[in-house]
Short mmCIF file of C-alpha atoms and ligand atoms in Angstrom, two decimals:
data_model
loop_
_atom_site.label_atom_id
_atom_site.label_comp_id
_atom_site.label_asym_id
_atom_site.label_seq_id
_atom_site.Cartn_x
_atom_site.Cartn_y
_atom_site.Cartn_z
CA UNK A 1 0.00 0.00 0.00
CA UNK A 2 1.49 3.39 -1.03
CA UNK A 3 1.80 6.23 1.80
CA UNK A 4 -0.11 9.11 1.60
CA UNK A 5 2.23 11.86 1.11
CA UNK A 6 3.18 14.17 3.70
CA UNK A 7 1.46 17.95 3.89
CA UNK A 8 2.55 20.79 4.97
CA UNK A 9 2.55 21.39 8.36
CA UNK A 10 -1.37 23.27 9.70
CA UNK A 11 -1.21 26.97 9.27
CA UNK A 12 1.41 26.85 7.15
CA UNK A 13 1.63 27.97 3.59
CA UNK A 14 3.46 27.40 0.28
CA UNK A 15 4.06 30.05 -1.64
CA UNK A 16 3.71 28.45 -5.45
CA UNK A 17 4.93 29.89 -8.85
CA UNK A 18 2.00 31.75 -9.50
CA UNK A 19 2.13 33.88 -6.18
CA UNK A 20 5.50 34.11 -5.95
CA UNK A 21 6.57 37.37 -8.42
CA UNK A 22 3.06 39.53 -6.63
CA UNK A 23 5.85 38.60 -3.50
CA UNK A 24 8.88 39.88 -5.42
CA UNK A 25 6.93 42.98 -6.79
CA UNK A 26 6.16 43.80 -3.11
CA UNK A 27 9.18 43.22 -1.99
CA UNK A 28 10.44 45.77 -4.25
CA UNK A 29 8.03 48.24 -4.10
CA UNK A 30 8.89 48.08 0.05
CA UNK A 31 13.02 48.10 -0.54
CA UNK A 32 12.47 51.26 -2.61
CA UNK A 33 9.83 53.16 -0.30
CA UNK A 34 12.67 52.73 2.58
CA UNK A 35 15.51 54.03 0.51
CA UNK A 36 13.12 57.05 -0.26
CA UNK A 37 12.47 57.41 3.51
CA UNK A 38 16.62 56.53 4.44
CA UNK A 39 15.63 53.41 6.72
CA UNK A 40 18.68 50.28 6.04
CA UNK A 41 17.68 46.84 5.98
CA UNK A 42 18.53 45.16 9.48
CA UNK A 43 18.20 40.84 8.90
CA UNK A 44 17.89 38.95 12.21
CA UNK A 45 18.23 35.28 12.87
CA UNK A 46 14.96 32.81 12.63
CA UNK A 47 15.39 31.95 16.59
CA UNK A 48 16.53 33.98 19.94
CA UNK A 49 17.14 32.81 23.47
CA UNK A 50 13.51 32.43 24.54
CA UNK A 51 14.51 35.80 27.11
CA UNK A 52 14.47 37.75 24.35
CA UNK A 53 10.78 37.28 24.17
CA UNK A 54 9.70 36.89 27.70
CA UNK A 55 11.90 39.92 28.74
CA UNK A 56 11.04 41.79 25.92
CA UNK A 57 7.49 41.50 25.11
CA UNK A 58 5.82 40.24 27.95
CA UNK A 59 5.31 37.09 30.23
CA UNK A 60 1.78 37.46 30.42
CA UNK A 61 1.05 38.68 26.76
CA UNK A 62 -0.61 36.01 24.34
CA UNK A 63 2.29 35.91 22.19
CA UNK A 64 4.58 35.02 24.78
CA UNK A 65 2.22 32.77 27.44
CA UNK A 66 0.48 30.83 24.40
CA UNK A 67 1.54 31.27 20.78
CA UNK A 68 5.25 30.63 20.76
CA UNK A 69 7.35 27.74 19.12
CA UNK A 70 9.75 27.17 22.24
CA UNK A 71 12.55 24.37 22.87
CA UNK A 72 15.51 23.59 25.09
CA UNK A 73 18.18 22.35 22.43
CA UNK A 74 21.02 19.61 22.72
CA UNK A 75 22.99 21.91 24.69
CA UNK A 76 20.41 23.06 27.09
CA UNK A 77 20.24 26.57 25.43
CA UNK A 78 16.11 27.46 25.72
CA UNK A 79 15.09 29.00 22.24
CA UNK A 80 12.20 30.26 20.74
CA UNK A 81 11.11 30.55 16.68
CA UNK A 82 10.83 34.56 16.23
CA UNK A 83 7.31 35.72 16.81
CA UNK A 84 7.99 39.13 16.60
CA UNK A 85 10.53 41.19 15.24
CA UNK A 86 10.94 44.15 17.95
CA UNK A 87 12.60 42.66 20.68
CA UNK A 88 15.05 40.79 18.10
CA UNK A 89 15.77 44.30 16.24
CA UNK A 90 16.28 45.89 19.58
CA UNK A 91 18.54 42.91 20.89
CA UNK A 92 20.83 43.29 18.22
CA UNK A 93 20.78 47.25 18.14
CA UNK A 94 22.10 46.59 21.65
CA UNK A 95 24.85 44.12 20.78
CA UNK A 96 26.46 46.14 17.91
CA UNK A 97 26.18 49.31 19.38
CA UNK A 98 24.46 50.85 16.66
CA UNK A 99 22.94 53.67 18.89
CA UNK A 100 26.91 54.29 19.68
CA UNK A 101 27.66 54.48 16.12
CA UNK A 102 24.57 56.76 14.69
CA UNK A 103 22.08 58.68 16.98
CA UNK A 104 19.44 57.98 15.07
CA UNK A 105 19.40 53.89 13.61
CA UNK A 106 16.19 53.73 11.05
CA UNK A 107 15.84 49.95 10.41
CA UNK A 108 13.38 47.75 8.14
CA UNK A 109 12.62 44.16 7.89
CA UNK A 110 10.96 42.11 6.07
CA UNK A 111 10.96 38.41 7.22
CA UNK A 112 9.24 35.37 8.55
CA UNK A 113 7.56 34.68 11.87
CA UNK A 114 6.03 32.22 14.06
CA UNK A 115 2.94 31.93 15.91
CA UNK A 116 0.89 29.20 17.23
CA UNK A 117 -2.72 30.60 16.72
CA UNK A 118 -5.90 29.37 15.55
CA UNK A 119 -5.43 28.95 11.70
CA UNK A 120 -7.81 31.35 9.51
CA UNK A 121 -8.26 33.22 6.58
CA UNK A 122 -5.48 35.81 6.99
CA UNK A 123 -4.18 34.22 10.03
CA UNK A 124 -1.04 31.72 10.45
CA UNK A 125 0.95 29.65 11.71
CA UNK A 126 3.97 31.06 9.79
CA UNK A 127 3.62 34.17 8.26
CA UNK A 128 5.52 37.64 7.18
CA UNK A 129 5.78 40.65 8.44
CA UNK A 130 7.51 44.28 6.92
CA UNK A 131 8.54 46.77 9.41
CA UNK A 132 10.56 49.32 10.81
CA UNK A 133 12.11 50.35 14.00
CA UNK A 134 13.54 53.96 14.19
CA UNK A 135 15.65 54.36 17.69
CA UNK A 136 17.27 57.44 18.84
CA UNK A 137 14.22 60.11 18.96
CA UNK A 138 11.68 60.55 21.03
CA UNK A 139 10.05 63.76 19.33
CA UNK A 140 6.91 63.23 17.41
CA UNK A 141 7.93 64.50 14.06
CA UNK A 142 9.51 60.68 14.43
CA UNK A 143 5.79 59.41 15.18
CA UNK A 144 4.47 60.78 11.87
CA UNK A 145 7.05 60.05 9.57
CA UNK A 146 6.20 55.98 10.84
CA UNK A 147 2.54 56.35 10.19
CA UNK A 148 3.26 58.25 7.61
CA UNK A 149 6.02 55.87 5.75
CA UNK A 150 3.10 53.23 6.41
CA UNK A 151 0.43 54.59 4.93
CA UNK A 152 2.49 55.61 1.38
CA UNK A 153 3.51 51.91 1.29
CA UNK A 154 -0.53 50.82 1.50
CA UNK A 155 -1.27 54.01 -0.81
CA UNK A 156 1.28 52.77 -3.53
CA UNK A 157 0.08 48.68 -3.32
CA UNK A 158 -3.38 50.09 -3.93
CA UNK A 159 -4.71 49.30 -0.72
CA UNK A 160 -8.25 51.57 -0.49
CA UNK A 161 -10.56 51.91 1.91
CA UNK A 162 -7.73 51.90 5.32
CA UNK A 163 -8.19 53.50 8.51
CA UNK A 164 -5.95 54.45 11.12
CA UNK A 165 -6.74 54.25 14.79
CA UNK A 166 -4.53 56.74 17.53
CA UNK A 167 -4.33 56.75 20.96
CA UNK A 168 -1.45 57.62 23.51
CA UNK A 169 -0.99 55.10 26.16
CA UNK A 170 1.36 57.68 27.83
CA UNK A 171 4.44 57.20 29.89
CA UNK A 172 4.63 54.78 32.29
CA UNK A 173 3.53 56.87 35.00
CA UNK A 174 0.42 57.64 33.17
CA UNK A 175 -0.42 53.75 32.49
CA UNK A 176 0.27 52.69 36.46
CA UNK A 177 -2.41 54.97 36.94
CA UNK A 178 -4.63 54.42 34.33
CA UNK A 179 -3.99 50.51 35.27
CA UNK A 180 -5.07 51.30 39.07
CA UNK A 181 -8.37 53.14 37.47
CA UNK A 182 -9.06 50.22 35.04
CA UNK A 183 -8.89 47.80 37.98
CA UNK A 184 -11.21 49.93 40.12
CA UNK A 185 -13.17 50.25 37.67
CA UNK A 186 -13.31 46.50 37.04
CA UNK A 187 -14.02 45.43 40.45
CA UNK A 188 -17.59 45.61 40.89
CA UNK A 189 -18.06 43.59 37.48
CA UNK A 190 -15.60 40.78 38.11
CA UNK A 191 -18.01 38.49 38.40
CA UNK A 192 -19.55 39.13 34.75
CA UNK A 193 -16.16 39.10 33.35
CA UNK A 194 -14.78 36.41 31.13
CA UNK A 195 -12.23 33.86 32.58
CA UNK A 196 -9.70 35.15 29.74
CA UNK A 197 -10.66 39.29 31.31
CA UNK A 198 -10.72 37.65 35.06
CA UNK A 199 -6.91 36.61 34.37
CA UNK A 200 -6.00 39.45 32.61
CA UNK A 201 -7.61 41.51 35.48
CA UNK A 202 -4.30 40.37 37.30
CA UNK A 203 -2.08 40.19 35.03
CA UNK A 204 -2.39 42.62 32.18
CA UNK A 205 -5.62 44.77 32.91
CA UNK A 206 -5.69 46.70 29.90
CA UNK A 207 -5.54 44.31 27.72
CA UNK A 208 -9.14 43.55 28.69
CA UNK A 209 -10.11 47.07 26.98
CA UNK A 210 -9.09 44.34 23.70
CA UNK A 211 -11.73 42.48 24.37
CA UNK A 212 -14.17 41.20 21.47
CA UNK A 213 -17.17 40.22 23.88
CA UNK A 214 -20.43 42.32 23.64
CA UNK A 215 -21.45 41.89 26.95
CA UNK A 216 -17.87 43.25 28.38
CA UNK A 217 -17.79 46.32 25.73
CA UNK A 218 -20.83 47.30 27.38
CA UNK A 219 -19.39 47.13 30.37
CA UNK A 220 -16.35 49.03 29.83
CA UNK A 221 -18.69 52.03 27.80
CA UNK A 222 -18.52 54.48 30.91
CA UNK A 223 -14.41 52.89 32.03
CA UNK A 224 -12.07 55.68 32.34
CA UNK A 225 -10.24 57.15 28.94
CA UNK A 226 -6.56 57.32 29.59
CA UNK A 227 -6.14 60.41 28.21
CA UNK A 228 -7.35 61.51 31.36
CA UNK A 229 -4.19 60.38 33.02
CA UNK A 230 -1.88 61.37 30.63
CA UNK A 231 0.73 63.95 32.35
CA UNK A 232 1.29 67.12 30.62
CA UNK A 233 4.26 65.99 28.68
CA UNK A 234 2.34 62.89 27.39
CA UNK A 235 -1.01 65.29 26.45
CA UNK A 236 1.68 67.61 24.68
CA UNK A 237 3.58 65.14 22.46
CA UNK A 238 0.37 63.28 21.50
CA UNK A 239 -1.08 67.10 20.76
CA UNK A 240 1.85 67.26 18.38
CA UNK A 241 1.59 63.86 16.60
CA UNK A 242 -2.54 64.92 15.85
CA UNK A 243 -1.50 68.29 14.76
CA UNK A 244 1.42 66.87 12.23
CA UNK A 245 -0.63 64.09 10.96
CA UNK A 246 -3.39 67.12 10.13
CA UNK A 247 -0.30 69.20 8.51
CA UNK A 248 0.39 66.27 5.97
CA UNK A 249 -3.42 65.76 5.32
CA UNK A 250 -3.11 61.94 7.02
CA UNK A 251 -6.77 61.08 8.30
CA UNK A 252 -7.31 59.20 11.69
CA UNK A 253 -9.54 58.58 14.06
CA UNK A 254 -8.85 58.67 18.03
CA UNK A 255 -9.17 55.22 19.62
CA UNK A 256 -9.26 55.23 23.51
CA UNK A 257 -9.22 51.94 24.03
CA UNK A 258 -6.10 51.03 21.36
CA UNK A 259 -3.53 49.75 23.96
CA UNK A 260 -1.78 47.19 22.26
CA UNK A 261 -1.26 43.83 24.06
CA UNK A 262 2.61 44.03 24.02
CA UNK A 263 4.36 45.25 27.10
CA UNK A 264 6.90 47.76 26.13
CA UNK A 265 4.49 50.17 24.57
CA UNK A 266 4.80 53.95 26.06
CA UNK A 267 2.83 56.69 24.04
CA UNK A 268 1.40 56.96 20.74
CA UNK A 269 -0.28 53.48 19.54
CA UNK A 270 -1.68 53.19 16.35
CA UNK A 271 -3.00 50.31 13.96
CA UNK A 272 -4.17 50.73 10.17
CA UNK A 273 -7.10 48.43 9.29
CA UNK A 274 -8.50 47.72 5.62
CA UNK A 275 -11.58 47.55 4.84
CA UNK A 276 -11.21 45.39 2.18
CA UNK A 277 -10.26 42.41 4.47
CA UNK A 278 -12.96 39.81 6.77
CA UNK A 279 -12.36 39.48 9.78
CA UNK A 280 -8.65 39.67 10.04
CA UNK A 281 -8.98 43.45 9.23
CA UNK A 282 -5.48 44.77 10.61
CA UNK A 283 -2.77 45.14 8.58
CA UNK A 284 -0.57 46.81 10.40
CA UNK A 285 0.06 47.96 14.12
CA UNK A 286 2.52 50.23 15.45
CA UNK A 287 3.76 52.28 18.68
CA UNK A 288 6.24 53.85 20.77
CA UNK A 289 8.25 51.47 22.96
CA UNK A 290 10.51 54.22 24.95
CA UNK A 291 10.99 51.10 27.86
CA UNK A 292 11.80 48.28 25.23
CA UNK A 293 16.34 49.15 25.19
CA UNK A 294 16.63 49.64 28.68
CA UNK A 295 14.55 46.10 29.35
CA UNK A 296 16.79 45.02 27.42
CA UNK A 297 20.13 45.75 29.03
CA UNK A 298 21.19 48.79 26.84
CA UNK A 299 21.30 52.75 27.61
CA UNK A 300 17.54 54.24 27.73
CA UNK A 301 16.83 54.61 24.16
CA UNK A 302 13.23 55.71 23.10
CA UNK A 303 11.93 53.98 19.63
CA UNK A 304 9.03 53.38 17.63
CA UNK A 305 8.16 51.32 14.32
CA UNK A 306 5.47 49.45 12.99
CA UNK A 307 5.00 45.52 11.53
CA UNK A 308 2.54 44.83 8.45
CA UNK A 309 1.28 41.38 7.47
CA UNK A 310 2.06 40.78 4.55
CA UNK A 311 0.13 37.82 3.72
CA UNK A 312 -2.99 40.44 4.18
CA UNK A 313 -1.26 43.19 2.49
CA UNK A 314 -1.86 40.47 -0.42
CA UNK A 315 -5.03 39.85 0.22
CA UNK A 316 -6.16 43.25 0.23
CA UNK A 317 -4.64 43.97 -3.12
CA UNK A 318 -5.60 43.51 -6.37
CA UNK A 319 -1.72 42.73 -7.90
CA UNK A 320 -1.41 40.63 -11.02
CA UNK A 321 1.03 37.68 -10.42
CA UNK A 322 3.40 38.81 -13.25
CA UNK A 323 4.95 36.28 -14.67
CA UNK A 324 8.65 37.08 -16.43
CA UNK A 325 8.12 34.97 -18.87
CA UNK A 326 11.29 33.40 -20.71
CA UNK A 327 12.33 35.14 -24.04
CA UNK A 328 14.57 32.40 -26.04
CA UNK A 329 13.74 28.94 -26.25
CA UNK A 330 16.47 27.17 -28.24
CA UNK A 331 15.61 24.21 -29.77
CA UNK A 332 18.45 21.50 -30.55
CA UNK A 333 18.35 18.97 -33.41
CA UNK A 334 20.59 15.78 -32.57
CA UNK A 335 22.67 15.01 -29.85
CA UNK A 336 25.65 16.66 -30.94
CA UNK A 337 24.24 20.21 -30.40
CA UNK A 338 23.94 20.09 -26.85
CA UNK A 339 27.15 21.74 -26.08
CA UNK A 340 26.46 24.31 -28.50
CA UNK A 341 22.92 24.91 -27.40
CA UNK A 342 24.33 25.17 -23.58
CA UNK A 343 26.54 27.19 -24.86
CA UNK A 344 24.27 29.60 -26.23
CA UNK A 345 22.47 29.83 -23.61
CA UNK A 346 24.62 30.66 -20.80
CA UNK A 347 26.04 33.83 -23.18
CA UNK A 348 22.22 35.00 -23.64
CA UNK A 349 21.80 34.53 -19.53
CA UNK A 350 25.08 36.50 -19.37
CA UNK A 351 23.46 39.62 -21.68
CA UNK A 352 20.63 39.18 -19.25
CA UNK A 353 18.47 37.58 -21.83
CA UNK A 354 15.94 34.98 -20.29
CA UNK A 355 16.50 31.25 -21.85
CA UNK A 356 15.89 28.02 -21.71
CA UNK A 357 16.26 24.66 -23.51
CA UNK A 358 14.71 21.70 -23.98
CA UNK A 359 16.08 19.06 -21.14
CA UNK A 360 14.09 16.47 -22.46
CA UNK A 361 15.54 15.58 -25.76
CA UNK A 362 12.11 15.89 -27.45
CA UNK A 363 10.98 15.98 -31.00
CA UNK A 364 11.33 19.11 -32.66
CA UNK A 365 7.34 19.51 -32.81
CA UNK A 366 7.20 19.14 -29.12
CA UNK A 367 10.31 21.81 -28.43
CA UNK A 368 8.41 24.36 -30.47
CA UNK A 369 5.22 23.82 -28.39
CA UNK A 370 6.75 24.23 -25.12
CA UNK A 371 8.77 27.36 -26.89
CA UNK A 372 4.99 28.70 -27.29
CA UNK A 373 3.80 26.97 -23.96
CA UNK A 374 6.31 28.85 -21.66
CA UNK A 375 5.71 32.53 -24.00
CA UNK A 376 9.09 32.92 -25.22
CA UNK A 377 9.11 35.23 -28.19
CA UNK A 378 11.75 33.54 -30.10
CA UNK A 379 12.91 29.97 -30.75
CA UNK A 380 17.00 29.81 -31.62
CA UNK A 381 16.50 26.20 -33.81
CA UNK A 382 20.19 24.53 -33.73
CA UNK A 383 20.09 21.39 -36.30
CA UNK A 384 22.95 19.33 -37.59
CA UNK A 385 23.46 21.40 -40.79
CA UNK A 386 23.94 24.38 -38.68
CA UNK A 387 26.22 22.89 -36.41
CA UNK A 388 28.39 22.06 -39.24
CA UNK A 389 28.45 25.58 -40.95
CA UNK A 390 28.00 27.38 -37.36
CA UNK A 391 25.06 29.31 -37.71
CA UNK A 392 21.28 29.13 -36.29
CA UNK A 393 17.95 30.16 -37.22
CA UNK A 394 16.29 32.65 -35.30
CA UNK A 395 12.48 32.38 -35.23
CA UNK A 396 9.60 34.90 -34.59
CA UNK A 397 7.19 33.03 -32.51
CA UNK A 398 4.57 35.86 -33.18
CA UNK A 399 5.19 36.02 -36.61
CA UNK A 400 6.75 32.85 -37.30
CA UNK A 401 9.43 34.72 -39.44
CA UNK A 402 12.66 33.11 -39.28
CA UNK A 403 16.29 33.66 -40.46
CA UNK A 404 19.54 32.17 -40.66
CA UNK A 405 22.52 33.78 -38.83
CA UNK A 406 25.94 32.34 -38.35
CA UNK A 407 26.61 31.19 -34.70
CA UNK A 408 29.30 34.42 -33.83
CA UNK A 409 26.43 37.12 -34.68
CA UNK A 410 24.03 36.07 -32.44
CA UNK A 411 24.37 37.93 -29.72
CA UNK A 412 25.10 41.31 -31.64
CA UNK A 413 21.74 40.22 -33.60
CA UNK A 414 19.77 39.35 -29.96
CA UNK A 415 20.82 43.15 -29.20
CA UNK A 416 18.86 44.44 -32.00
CA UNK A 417 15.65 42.76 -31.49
CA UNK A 418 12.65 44.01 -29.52
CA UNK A 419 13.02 41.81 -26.25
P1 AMP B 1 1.32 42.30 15.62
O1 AMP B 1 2.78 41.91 15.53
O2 AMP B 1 0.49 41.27 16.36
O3 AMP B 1 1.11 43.70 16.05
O4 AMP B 1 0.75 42.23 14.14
C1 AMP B 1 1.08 43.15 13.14
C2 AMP B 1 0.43 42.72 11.85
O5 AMP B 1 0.89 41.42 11.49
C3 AMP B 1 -1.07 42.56 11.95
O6 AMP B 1 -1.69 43.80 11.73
C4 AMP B 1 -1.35 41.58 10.84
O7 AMP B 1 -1.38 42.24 9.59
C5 AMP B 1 -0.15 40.68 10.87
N1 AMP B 1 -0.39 39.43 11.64
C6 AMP B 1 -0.36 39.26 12.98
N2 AMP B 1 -0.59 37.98 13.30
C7 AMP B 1 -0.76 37.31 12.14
C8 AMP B 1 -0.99 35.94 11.80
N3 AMP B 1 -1.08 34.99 12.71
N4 AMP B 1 -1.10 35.61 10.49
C9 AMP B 1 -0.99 36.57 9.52
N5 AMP B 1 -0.75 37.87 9.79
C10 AMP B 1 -0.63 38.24 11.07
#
């Protein structure tokens, strides 16, 4: 009995042929945006010590109590599969110094992460995320160039129809208080709470402003708004991010309850959602982390940056797949012309000309049909009597025009043609 063959593991996904150049084209369109803006590309490794996580984000967040890919290797070493790129950007900002070398380090990524949640349509178990991390400035100017870098990357994919949410979550001094307020607030509904609120009640109180329930946002209609416990300085930068997002004609709406679950949030908070998307409708959330470099070990450092899915930038864009299709196909006669025809081809590949051959040895009927099948525009036909007087013929696939050339002209006659 034959085995079934294995899958791919749940909530993961292949990314086939005819997905893969909408990937590239995004890609590029990102790499170029962050040369416009001056950010460098930073590349971390797939897995950290697990500390980077639970130091840096956040015992008691989801990410870091549920969702992440976690093992104690042959040599003891506890390590964890990335499942955010923050506290791995900021670790190695640290190690190299880079706030020593630069006062002001603005980074991008784009990369793969890992997170064991509940598989759905625009939710993974592997996915990607673009982002950026800009350390060194804690003025707001530095706010709105980050939502602003954001939104001209979903502008230029075509994404329609976004929103962006603000809020401050203040300093920390602010969010102790606002915490203590939440939780006396709270109190008298315990009872009616969720088990998932009841535990975060302890833990992580404002993450139960998050909450999806119906029952609980009624409850929390009349909690306290934080900006009520913002301190003057905290009322007075997020004055200044509103007023500079109005100055560059960047919409948004204010969103009390916007925390963020992560830990290391201080300040302005802000997540873009598309309305083009179900029920997975964020594509990208952001903040100020002033806490995250001291956490970490290094001098105070304030920073802020965002991270974009890019699986749902995809879905929420109408990009063609577009395939580069080849342009030669040379089709060989005979045995004896293969070392001509792979010949040929690597000097096309070397004028950046886009060939292939046939590695089948097929008839010459069933080369031209895969010439036509794969959309080159000309077929290079190598026979026996043109090996022996070194030439080829050069056929219009469109036209079905063809010509004989002698071998040495080739590439001087590839030059001229309309590729
Ligand atoms: P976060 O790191 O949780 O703030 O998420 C930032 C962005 O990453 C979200 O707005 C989504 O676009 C995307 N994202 C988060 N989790 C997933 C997931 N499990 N699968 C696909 N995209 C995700």
């Amino acid at each position: 009995m034959s085995k079934s063959p294995i899958r791919s593991v749940k909530g993961t996904q292949d990314i086939l042929p005819d997905q893969s150049t909408r990937w590239q084209d995004l890609e590029l369109t990102i790499q170029k945006i962050m040369d416009c803006y001056g950010y460098k590309e930073i590349r971390t490794p797939a897995f950290e010590h697990s500390e980077v996580f639970s130091q840096g984000v956040g015992e008691e967040t989801d990410i870091v109590s549920k969702e992440m890919y976690s093992w104690t290797d042959q040599g003891g070493d506890n390590l964890t599969l990335k499942p955010e790129l923050t506290a791995p950007v900021a670790r190695s900002f640290i190690q190299h110094n880079l706030g020593v070398q630069n006062s002001i380090n603005k980074l991008y990524y784009i990369d793969a992460l890992f997170r064991r949640e509940r598989p759905q349509k625009g939710r993974y178990r592997q996915f990607h995320q673009f982002g950026i991390e800009v350390f060194g400035s804690e003025n707001p100017e530095t706010d709105v160039e980050v939502i602003a870098l954001a939104m001209h990357v979903f502008h230029k994919l075509g994404l329609k129809e976004l929103t962006l949410q603000l809020n401050s979550i203040g300093s920390p001094e602010c969010r102790n208080n606002y915490r203590n307020a939440i939780k006396n607030f709270l109190a008298p509904h315990f009872d009616q709470l969720s088990q998932t609120s009841q535990d975060r009640y302890n833990n992580n109180p404002l993450r139960i402003l998050d909450t999806k329930s119906p029952d609980e946002k009624e409850i929390l209609k009349d909690a306290p708004n934080i900006s009520n416990y913002w301190t003057i300085d905290d009322k007075n930068h997020f004055d200044e991010v509103c007023n500079l997002l109005k100055h560059i004609k960047i919409d948004y709406q204010l969103s009390p309850s916007l925390v963020r679950g992560l830990d290391y949030y201080t300040r302005t908070t802000f997540e873009i959602t598309s309305n083009e998307l179900g029920a997975q409708n964020a594509i990208c959330g952001g903040g100020r982390y002033d806490g995250l470099v001291e956490k970490l070990g290094g001098k105070p450092t304030p920073g802020i940056g965002f991270a974009a899915g890019i699986e749902r930038l995809l879905l929420a864009s109408s990009s063609d797949n577009k395939i580069r299709n080849i342009q030669i196909y040379i089709v060989g006669i005979g045995n004896d012309v293969r070392p001509t025809m792979i010949n040929l081809a690597e000097e096309l590949r070397s004028n950046d000309i886009r060939t292939s051959f046939d590695y089948l040895r097929r008839s010459i009927k069933a080369q031209m049909r895969e010439a036509n099948k794969l959309g080159a525009q000309y077929a290079i036909i190598i026979g026996e009597d043109e090996l022996k007087d070194k030439s080829v013929i050069i056929k219009d696939l469109s036209t079905s025009n063809q010509e004989k050339i002698t071998l040495d002209l080739v590439q001087k006659y590839m030059k001229s043609l309309p590729l």
